[in-house]
Short mmCIF file of C-alpha atoms in Angstrom, two decimals:
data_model
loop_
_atom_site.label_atom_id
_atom_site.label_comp_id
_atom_site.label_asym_id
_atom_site.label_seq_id
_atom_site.Cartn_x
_atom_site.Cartn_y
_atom_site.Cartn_z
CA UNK A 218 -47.68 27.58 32.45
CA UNK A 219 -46.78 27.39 36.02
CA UNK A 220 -49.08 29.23 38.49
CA UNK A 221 -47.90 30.77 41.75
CA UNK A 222 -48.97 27.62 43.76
CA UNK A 223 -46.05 25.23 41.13
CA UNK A 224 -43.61 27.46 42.04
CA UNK A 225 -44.32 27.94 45.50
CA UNK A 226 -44.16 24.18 45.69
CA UNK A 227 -41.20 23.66 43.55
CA UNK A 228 -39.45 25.75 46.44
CA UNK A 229 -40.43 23.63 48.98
CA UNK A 230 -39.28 20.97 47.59
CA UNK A 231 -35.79 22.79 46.97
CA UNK A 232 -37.01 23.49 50.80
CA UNK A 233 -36.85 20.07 51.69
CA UNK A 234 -33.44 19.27 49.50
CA UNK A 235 -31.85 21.78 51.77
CA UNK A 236 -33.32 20.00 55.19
CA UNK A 237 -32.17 16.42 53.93
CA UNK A 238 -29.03 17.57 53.24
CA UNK A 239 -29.08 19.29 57.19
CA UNK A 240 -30.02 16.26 58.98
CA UNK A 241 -27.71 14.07 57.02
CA UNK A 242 -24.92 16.43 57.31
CA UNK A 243 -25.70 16.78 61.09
CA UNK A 244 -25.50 12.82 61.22
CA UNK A 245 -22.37 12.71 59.73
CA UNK A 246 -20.67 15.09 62.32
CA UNK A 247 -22.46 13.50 64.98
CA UNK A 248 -21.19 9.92 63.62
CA UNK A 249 -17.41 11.46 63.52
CA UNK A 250 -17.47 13.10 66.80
CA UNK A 251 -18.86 9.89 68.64
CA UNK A 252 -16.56 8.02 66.41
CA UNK A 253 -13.50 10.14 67.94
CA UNK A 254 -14.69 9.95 71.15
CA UNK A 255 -14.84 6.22 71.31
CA UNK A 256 -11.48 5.86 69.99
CA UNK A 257 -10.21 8.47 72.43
CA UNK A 258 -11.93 6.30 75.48
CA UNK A 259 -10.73 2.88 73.66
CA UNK A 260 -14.32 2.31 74.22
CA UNK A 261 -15.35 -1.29 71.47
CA UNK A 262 -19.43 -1.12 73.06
CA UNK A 263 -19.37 3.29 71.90
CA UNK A 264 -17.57 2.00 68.38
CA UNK A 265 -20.58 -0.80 68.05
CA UNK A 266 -23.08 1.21 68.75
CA UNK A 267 -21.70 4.09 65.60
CA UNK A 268 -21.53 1.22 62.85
CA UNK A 269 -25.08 0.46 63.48
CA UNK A 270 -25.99 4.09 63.58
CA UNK A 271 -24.34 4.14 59.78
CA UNK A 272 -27.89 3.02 58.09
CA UNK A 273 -29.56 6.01 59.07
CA UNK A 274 -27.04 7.90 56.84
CA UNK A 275 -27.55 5.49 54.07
CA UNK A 276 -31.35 5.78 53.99
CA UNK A 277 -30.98 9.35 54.06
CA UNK A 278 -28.83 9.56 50.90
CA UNK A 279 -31.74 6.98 49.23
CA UNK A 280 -34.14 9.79 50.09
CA UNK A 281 -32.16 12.48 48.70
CA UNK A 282 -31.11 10.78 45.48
CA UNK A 283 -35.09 9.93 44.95
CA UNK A 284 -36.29 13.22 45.96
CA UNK A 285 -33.66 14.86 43.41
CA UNK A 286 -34.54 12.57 40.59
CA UNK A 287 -38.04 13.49 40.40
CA UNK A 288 -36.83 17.00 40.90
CA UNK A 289 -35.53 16.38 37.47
CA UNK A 290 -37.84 14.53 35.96
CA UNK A 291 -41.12 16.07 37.25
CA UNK A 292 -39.68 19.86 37.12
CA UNK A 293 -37.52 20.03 34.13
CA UNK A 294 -35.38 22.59 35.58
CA UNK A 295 -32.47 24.66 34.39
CA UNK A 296 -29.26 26.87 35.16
CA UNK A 297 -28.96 27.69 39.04
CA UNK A 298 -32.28 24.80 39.76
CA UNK A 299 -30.76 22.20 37.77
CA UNK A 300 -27.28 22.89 40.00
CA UNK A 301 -28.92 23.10 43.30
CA UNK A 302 -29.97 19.61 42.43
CA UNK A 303 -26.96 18.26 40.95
CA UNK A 304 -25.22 19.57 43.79
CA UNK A 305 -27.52 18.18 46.49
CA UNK A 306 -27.04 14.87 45.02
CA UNK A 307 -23.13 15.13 44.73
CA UNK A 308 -23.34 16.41 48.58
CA UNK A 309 -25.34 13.63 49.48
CA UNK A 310 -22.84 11.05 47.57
CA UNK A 311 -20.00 12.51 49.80
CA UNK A 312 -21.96 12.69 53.13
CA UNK A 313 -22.69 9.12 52.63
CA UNK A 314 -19.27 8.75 52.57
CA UNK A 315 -17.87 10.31 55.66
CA UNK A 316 -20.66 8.47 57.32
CA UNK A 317 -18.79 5.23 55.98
CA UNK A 318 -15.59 6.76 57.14
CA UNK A 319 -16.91 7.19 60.27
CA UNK A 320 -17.86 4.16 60.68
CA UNK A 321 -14.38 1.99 59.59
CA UNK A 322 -12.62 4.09 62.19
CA UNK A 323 -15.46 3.05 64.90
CA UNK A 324 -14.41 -0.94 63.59
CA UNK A 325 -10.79 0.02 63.84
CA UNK A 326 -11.81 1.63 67.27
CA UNK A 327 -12.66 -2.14 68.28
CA UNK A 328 -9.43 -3.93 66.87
CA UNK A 329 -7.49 -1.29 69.08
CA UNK A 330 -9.37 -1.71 71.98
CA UNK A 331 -9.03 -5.18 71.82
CA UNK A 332 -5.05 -4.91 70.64
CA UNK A 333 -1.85 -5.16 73.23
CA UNK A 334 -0.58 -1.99 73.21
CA UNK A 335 -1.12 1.38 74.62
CA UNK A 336 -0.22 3.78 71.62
CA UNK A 337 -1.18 7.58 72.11
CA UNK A 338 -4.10 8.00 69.78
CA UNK A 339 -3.90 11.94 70.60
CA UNK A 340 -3.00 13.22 67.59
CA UNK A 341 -5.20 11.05 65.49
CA UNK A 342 -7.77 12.57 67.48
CA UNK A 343 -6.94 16.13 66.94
CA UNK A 344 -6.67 14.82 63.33
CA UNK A 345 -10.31 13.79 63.41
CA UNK A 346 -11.40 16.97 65.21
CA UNK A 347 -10.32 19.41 62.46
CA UNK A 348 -11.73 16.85 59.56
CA UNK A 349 -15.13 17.15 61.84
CA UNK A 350 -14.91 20.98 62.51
CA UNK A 351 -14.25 21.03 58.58
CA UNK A 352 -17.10 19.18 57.62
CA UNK A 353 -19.73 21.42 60.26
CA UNK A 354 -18.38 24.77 58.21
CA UNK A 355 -18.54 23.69 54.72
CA UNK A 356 -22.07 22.78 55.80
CA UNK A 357 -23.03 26.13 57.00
CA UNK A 358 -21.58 27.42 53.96
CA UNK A 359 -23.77 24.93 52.00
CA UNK A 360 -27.25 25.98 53.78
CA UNK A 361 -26.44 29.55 53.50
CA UNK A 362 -24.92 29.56 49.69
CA UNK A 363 -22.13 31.59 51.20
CA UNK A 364 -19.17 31.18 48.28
CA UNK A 365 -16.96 32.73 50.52
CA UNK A 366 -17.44 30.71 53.75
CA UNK A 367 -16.79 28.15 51.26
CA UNK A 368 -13.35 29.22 49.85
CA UNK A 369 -12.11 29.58 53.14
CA UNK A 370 -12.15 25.48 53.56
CA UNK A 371 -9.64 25.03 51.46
CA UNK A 372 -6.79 26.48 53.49
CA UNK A 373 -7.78 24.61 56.61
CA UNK A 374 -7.19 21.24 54.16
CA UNK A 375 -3.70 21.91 53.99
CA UNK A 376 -3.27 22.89 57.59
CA UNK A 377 -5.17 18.95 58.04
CA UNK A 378 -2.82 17.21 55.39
CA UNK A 379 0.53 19.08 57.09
CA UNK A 380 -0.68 17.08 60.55
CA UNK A 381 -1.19 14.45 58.46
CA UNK A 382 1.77 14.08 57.06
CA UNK A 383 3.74 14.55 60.24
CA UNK A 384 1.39 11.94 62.10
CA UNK A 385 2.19 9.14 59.38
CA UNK A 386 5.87 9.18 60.01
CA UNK A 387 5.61 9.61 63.79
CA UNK A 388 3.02 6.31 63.76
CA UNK A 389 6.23 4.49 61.87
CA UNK A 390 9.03 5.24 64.01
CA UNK A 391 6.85 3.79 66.82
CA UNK A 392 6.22 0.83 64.35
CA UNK A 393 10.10 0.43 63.95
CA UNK A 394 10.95 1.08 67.60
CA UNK A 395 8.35 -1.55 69.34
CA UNK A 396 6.79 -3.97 66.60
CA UNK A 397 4.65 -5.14 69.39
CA UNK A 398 2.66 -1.83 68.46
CA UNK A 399 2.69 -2.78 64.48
CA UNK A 400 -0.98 -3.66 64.60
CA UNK A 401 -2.06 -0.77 66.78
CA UNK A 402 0.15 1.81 64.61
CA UNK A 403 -1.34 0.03 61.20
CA UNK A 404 -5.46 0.56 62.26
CA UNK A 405 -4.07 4.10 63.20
CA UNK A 406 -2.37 4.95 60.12
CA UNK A 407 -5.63 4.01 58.59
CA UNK A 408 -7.84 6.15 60.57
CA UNK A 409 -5.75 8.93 59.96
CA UNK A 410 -5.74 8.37 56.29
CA UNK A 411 -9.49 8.26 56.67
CA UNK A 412 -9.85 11.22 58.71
CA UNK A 413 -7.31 13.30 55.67
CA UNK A 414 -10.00 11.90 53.04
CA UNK A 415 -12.64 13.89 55.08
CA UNK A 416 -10.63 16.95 55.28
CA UNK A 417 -10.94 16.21 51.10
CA UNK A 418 -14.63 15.82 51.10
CA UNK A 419 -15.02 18.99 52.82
CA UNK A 420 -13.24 20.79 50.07
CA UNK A 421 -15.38 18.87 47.32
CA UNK A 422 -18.86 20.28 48.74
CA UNK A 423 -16.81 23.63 49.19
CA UNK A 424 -16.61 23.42 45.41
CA UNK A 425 -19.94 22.29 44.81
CA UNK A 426 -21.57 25.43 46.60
CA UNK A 427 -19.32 27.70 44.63
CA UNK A 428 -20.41 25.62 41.52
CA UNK A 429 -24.84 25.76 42.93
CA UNK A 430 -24.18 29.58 43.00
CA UNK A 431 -21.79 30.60 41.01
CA UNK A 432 -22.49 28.30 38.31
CA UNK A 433 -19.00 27.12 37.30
CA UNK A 434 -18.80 23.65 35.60
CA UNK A 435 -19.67 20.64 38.00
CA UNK A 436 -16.77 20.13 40.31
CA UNK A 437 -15.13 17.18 40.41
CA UNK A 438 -15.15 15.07 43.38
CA UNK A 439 -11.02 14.72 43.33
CA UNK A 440 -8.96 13.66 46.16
CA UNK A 441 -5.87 15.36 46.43
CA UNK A 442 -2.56 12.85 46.50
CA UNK A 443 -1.59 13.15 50.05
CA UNK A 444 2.56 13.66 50.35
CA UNK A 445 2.51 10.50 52.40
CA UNK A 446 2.77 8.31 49.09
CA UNK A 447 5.89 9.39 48.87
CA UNK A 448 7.15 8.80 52.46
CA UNK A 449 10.43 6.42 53.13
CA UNK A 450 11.49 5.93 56.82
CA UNK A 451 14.93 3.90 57.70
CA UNK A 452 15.05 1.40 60.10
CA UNK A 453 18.63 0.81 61.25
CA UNK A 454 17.93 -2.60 62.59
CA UNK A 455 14.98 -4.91 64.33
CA UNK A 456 15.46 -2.48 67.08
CA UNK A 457 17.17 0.84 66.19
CA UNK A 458 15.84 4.08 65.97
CA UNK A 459 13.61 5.31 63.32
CA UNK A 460 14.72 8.27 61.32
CA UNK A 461 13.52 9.65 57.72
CA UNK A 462 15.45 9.21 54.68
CA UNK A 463 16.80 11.69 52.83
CA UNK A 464 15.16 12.50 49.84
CA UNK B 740 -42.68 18.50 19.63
CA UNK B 741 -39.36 16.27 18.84
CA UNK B 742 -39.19 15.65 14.62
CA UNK B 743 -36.82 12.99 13.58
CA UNK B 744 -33.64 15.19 13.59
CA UNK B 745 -34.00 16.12 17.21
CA UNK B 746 -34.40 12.22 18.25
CA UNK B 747 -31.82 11.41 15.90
CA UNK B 748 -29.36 14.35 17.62
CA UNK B 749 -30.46 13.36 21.12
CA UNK B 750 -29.10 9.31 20.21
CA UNK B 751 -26.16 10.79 18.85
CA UNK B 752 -25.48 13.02 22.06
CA UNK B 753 -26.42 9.84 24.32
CA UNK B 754 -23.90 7.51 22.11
CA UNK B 755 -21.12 10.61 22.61
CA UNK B 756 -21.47 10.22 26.32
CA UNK B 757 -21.07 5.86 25.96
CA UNK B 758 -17.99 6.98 23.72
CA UNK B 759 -16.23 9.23 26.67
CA UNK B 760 -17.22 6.48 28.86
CA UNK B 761 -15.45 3.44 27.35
CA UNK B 762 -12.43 6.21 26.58
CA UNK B 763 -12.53 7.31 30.11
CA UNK B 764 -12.47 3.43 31.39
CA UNK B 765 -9.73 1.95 28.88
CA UNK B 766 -7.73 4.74 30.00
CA UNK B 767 -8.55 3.75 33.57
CA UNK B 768 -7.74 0.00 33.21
CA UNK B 769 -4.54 0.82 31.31
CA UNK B 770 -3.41 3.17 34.02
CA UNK B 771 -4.61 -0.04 36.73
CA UNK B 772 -2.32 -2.49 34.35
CA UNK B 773 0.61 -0.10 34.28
CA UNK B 774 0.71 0.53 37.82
CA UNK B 775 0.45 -3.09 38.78
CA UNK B 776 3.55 -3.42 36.24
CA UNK B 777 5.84 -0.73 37.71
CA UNK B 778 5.21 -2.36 41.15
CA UNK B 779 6.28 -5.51 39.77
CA UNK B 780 9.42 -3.97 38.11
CA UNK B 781 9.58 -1.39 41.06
CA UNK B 782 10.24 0.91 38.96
CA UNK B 783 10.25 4.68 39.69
CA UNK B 784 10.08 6.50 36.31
CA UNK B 785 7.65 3.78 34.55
CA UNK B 786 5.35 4.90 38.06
CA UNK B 787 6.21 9.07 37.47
CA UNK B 788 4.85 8.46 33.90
CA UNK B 789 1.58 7.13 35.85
CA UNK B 790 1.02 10.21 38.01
CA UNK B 791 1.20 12.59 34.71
CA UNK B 792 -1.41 10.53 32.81
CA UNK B 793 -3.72 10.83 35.46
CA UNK B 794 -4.76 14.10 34.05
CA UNK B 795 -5.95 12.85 31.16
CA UNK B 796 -8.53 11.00 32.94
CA UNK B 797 -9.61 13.72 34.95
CA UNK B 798 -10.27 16.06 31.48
CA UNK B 799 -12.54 13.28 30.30
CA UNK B 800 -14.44 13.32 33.68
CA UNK B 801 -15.25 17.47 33.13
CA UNK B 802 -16.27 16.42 29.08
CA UNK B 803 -18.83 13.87 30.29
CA UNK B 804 -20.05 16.09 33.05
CA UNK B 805 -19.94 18.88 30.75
CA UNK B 806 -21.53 17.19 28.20
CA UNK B 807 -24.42 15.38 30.72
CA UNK B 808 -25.31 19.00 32.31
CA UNK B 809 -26.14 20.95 28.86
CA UNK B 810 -28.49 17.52 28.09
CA UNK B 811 -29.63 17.51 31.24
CA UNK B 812 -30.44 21.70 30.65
CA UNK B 813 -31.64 20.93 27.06
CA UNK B 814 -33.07 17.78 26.47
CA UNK B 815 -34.84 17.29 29.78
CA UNK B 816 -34.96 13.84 29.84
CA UNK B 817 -36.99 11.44 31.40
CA UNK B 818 -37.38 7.95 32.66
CA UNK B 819 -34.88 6.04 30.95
CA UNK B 820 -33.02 8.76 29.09
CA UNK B 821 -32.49 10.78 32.37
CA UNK B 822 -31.42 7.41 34.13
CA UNK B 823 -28.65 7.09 31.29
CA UNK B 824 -27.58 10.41 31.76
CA UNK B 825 -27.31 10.29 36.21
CA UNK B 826 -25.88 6.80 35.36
CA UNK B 827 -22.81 8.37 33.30
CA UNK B 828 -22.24 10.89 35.70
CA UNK B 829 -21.69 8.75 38.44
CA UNK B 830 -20.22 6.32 36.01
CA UNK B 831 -17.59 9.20 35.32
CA UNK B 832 -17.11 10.08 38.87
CA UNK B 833 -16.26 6.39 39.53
CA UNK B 834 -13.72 5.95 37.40
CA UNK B 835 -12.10 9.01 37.75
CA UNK B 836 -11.42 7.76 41.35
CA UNK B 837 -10.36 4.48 39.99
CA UNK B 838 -7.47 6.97 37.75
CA UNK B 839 -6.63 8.42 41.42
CA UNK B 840 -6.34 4.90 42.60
CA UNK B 841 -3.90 4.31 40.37
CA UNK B 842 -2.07 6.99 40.59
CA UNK B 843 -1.61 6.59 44.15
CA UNK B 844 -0.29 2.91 43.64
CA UNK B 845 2.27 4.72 41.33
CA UNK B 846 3.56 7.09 43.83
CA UNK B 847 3.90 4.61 46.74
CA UNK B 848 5.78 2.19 44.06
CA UNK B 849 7.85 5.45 43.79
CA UNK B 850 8.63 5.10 47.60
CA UNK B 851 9.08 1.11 47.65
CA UNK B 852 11.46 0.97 44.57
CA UNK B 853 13.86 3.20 46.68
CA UNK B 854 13.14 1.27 50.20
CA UNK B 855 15.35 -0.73 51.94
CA UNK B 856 14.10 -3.85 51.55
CA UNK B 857 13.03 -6.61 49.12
CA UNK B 858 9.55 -7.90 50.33
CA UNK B 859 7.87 -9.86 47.60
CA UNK B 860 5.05 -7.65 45.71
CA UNK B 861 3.60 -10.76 44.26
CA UNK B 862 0.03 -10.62 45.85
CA UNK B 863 -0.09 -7.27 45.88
CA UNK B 864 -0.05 -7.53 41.97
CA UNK B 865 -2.26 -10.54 42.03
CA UNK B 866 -4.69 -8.35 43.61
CA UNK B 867 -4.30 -5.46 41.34
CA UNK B 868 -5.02 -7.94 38.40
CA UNK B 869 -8.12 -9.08 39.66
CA UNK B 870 -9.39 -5.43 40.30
CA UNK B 871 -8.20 -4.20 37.03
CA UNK B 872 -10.51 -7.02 35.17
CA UNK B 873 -13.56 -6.52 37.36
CA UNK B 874 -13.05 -3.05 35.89
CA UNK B 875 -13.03 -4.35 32.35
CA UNK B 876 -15.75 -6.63 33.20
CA UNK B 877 -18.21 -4.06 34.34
CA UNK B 878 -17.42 -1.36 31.44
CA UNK B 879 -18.28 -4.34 29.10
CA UNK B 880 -21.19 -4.59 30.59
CA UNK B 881 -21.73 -0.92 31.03
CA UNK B 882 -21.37 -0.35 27.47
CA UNK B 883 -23.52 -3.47 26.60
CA UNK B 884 -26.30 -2.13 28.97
CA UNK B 885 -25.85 -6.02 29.76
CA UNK B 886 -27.56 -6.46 33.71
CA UNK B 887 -26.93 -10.32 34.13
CA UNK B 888 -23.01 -9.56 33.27
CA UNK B 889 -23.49 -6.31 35.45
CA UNK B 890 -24.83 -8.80 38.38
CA UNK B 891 -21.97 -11.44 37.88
CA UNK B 892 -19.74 -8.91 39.03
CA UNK B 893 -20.60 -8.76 42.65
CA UNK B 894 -19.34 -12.93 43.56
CA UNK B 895 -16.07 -11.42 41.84
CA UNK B 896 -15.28 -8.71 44.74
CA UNK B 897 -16.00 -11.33 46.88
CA UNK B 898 -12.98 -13.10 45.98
CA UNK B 899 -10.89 -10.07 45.80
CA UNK B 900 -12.38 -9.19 49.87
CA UNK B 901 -10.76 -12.53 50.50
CA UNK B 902 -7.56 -12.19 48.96
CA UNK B 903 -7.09 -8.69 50.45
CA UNK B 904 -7.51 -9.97 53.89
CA UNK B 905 -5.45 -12.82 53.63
CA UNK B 906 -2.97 -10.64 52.45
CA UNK B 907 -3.70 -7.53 55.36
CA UNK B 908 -2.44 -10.49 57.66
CA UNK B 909 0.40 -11.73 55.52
CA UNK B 910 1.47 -7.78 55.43
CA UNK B 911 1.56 -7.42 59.13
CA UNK B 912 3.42 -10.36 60.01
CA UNK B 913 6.38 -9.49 57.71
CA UNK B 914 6.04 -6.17 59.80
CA UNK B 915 6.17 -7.50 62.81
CA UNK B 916 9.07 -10.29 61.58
CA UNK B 917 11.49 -8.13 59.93
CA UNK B 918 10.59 -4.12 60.61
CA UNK B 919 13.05 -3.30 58.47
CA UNK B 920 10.04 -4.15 56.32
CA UNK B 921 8.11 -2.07 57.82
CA UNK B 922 7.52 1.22 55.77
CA UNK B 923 7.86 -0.89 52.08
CA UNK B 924 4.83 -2.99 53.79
CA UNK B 925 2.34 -0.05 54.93
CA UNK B 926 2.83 1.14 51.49
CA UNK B 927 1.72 -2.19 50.15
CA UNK B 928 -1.17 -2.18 52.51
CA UNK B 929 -2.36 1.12 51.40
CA UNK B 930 -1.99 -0.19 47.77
CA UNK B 931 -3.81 -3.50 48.92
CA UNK B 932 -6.35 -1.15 50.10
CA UNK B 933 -6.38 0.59 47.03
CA UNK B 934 -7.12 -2.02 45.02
CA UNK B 935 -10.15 -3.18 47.37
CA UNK B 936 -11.62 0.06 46.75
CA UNK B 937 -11.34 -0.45 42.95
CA UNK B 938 -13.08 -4.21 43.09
CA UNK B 939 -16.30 -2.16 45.57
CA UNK B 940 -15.89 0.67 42.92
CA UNK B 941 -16.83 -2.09 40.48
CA UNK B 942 -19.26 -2.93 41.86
CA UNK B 943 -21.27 0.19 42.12
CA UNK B 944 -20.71 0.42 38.37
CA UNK B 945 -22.42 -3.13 37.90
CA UNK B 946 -25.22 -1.24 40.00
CA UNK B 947 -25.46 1.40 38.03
CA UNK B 948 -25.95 -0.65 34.73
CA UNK B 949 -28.95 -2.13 36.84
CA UNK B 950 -30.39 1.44 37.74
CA UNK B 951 -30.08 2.37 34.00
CA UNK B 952 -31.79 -0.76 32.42
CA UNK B 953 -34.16 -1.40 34.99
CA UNK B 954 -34.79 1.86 36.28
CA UNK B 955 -34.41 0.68 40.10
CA UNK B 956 -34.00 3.60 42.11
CA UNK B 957 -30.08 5.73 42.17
CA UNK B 958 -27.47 3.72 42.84
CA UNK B 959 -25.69 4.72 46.34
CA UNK B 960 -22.04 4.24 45.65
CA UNK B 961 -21.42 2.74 49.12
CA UNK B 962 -18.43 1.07 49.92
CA UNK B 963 -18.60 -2.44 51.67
CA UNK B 964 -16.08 -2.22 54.79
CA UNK B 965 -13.60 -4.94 54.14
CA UNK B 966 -13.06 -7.12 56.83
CA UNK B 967 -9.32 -6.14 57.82
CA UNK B 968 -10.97 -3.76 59.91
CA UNK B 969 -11.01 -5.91 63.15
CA UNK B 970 -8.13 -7.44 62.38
CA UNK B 971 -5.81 -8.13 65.19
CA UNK B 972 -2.04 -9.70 65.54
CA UNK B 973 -0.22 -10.56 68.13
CA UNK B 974 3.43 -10.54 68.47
CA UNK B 975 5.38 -11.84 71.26
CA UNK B 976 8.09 -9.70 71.16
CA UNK B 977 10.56 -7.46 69.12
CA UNK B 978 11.44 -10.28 66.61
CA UNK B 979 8.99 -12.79 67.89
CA UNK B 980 6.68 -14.84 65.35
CA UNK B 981 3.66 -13.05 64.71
CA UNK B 982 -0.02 -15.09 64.98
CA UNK B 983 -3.40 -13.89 64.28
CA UNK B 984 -5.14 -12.92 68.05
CA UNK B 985 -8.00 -15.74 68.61
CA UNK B 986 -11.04 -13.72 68.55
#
């Protein structure tokens, strides 16, 4: 039978699920703000520095993942204790993630530096800060269990994929115009796309804290098909103007 | 305590969850193989068909989580029966991101069959082969519970990293040749890209098999960054010759 002092402990250690989670979570922005902020400054020594800074994030997902899984074998636990762990582990999974992403737009970061041209990497950036702002909120819905918080994630993803979409063919019409900026425009496109998957994790740990407390089915960690796929531009010539095809 | 029935049932559910697995992956490598053979073809309604089946993949990723929660809830497993179980679930998450993969090659083939120009999708496809059979590879293995197969996997992505950034290069020149080329190659880089994801997601699989048989700790499902990340061309003008910058 448990006594008081097992299940005092076996919420501390849900305790201590909840402050891995923070400080990994808090890494990640940290990683994608500093990653922004190099790009913004075309700064290769600032991008450096964040790829080494990526192993932190790593170990922290190795503690989580060990921490969980003798959550579940030592505890044995069920319904809402069995999905805050599942769901701390699926977090984790994701947060390790945008710490990667972080980091290939930091090694990007040094290819553009190092590159010819001087493309305006302004709206990437405003790209990046909305993924980043995205990620802080679902986390403060995470630590508080607020469902609602949550929910509200999603409609900031589409505001994130409509400047993504508009970025994409604005990056190649400058590709078509000046293919002196083709390898700029190409890292660029890249870091967008990376900064869009964010936006996605974000609403995949939304759906995990609706799943922790509301105990829906295990959400799926799916990235929504941007409507870039899709995109055709027309090139009139080596050097005509850009303009988007019909359909 | 457990009689005979129960540990009979609890095999039974285990050999359920290997079932939805090697459904889940065959469906996975055929989407992979049909994909790569609508890009060949470029053609757009072989691709649409792609996008639909995708779903089919996803239902089989909510049956194995569905089906790995009430065991988890029931059974509580542990040691190597718990490892099985966190192994299939990130198993399932893998390769229902391999079916998104996929599906986003299909939709971009969408895009290229109706593009402007006729740059050769050859080693694009190459590529996809070689992803699709690490794939197959690793669910042999997988299903085998085989770990030296598992391990033989990882000198395979090795080969495909190589390919992929010989290609990255070959992708941007064309650009930076012809930029009428210019918006059928980005969508062949992000499929390029694609299929490098599917080669590190095979991996991760391989390390899962490890984590199940040997009981090492979680596997982190950590993509390697690919080397096309520092990449940097130089052209010397609007329809100069491209060559790859020095450093």
């Amino acid at each position: 039978m448990p006594t008081d002092h097992t299940v005092k402990s076996y919420d501390d250690e849900l305790k201590r699920l909840d402050n891995l989670i923070a400080e990994m979570g808090g890494l990640g922005e940290l990683q994608l703000a500093s990653a922004i902020d190099a790009l913004n400054r075309r700064d290769p020594e600032r991008a450096a520095a964040i790829a080494l800074a990526d192993r932190r994030i790593d170990a922290l997902e190795e503690d989580i993942d060990h921490q969980a899984f003798s959550m579940l074998a030592l505890r044995q636990p069920m319904a809402r204790d069995l999905r805050e762990i599942i769901g701390a582990l699926k977090t984790a999974g994701i947060l390790e993630r945008v710490g990667d992403y972080a980091k290939n737009v930091a090694k990007r970061t040094v290819a553009i530096a190092e590159g010819q041209t001087n493309v305006s990497v302004q709206t990437v950036a405003r790209l990046g800060y909305l993924a980043t702002e995205m990620i802080k909120d679902v986390l403060d819905a995470y630590l508080s269990r607020d469902v609602e918080r949550a929910a509200a994630i999603r409609g900031r993803d589409r505001e994130l994929d409509a400047l993504y979409t508009s970025l994409f063919r604005e990056l190649l019409t400058y590709m078509m115009e000046d293919p002196r900026s083709i390898t700029t425009c190409t890292h660029l496109l890249f870091i967008a796309k990376n900064f869009e998957r964010v936006g996605d994790y974000a609403t995949n740990i939304a759906e995990i804290v609706q799943f922790m407390v509301l105990g829906e089915r295990p959400p799926i960690d799916r990235p929504k098909d941007d409507a870039t796929s899709y995109t055709i531009m027309v090139s009139s010539g080596a050097l005509g103007l850009a303009k988007e095809a019909s359909n």
